[in-house]
CSV table of C-alpha atoms in Angstrom, one decimal:
chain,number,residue,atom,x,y,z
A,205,UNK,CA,92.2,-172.6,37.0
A,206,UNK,CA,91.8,-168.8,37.9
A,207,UNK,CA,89.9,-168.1,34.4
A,208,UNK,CA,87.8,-171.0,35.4
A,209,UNK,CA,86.7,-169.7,38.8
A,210,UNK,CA,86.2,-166.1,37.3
A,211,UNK,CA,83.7,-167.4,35.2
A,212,UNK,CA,82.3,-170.0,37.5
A,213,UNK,CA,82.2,-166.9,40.3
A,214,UNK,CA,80.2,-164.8,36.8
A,215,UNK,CA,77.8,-167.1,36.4
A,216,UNK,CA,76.1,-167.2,40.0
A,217,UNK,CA,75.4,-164.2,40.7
A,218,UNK,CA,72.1,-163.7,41.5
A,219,UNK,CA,70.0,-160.6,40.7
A,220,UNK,CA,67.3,-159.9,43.1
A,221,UNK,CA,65.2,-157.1,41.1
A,222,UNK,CA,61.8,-157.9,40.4
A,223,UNK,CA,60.7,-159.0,37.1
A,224,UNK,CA,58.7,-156.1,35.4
A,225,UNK,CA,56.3,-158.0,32.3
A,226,UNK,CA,56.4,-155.2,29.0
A,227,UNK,CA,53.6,-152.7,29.0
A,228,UNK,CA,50.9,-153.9,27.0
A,229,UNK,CA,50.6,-152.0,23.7
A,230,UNK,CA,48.0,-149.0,23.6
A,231,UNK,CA,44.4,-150.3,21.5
A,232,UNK,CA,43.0,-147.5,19.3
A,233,UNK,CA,39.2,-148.0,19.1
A,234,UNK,CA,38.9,-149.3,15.8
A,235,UNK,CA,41.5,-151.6,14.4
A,236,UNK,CA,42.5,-150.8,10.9
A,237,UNK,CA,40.0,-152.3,8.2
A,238,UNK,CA,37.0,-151.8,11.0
A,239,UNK,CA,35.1,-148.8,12.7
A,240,UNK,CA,32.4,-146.8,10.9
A,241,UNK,CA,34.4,-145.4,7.9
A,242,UNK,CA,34.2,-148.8,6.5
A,243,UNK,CA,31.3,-150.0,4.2
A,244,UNK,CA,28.7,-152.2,5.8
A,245,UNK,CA,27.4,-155.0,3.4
A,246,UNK,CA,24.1,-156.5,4.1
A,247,UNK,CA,22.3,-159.4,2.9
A,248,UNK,CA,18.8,-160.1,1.8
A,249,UNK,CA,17.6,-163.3,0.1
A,250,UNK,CA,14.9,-163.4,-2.4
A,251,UNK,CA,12.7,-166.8,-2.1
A,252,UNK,CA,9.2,-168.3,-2.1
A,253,UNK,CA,8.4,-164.5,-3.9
A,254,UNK,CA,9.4,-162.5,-0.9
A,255,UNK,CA,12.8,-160.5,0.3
A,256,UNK,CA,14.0,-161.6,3.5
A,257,UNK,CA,13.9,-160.1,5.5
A,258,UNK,CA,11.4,-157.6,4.1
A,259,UNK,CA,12.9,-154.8,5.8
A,260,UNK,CA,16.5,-153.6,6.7
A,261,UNK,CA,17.6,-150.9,8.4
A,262,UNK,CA,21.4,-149.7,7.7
A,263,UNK,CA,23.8,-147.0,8.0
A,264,UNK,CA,24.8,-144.9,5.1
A,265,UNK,CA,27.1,-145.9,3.3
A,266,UNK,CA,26.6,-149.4,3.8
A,267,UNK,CA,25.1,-152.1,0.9
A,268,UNK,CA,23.0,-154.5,0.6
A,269,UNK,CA,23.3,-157.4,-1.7
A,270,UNK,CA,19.7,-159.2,-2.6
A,271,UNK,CA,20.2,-162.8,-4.0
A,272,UNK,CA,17.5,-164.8,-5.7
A,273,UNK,CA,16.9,-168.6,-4.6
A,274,UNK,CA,13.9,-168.6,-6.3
A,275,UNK,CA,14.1,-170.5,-9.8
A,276,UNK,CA,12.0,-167.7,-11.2
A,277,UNK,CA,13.4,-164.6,-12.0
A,278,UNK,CA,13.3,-161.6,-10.2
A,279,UNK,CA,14.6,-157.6,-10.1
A,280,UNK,CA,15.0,-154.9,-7.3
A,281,UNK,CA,13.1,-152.0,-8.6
A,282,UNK,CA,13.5,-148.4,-6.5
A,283,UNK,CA,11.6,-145.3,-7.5
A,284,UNK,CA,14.5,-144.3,-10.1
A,285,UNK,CA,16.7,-147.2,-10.6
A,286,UNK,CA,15.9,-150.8,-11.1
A,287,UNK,CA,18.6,-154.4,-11.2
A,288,UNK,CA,18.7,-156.6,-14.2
A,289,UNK,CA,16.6,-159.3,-14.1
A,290,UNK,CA,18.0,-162.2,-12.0
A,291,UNK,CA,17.8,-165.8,-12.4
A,292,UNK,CA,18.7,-168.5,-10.0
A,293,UNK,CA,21.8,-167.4,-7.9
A,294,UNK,CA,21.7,-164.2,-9.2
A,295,UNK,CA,22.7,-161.2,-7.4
A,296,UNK,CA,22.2,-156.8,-7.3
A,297,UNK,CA,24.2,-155.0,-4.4
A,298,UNK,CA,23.2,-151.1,-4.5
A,299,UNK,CA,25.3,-148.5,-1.7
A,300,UNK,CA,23.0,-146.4,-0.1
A,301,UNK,CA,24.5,-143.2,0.7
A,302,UNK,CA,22.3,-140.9,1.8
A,303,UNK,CA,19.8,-141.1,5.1
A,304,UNK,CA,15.7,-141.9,4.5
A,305,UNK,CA,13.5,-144.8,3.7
A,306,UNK,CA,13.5,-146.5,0.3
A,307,UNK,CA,10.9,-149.1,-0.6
A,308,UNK,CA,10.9,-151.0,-3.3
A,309,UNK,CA,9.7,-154.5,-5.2
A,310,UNK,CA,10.1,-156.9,-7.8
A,311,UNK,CA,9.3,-155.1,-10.9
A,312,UNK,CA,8.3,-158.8,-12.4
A,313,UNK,CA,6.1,-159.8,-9.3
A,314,UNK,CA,4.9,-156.0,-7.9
A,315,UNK,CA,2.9,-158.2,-5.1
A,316,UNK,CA,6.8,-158.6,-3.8
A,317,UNK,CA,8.1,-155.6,-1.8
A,318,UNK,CA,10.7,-154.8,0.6
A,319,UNK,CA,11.9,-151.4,2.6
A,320,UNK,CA,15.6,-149.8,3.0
A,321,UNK,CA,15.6,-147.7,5.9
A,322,UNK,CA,19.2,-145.7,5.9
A,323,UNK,CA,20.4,-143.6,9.5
């Protein structure tokens, strides 16, 4: 009966300290996989002959990826490098690297042109 009251006697005591929730842990200001030292992909559509939009402004280092809805084909040509031709569904992603303004068209349909602007 002793052992019993022992732990009986154990077992209410009451502790009057103030609960204390955990710190919170710190936040660094970009996550990993985010923040500016990760590429930025972009996204312009090519349909009814035009690139939509016709202009886009990123930051270097990011891409773009242009993809044609058009049932004609079409290409992304830039003073110096040019896609494959693309059919239906097709798609050209280019990094741009390097700050300034890059215009650019459909080699097929020159009427068709677009503008990179890189910061």
């Amino acid at each position: 009966m002793a052992i019993i009251s022992l732990l009986a006697a154990g077992c209410s005591q009451y502790n009057a300290q103030p609960y204390t929730a955990p710190s919170a842990p710190a936040v660094s200001e970009a996550a990993p996989g985010t923040g500016s030292t990760e590429a930025e992909t972009n996204a312009v559509t090519i349909s009814s002959f035009a690139f939509n939009p016709q202009e886009i402004t990123i930051k270097a280092g990011g891409s773009i990826t242009w993809t044609n809805l058009d049932s004609a084909p079409h290409t992304v040509k830039f003073e110096g490098f040019e896609s494959e031709r693309m059919g239906n569904g097709g798609r050209y992603e280019h990094a741009f690297m390097e700050p300034g303004e890059y215009d650019y068209i459909c080699s097929i349909h020159p009427s068709m042109k677009g503008k990179v602007i890189v910061q």
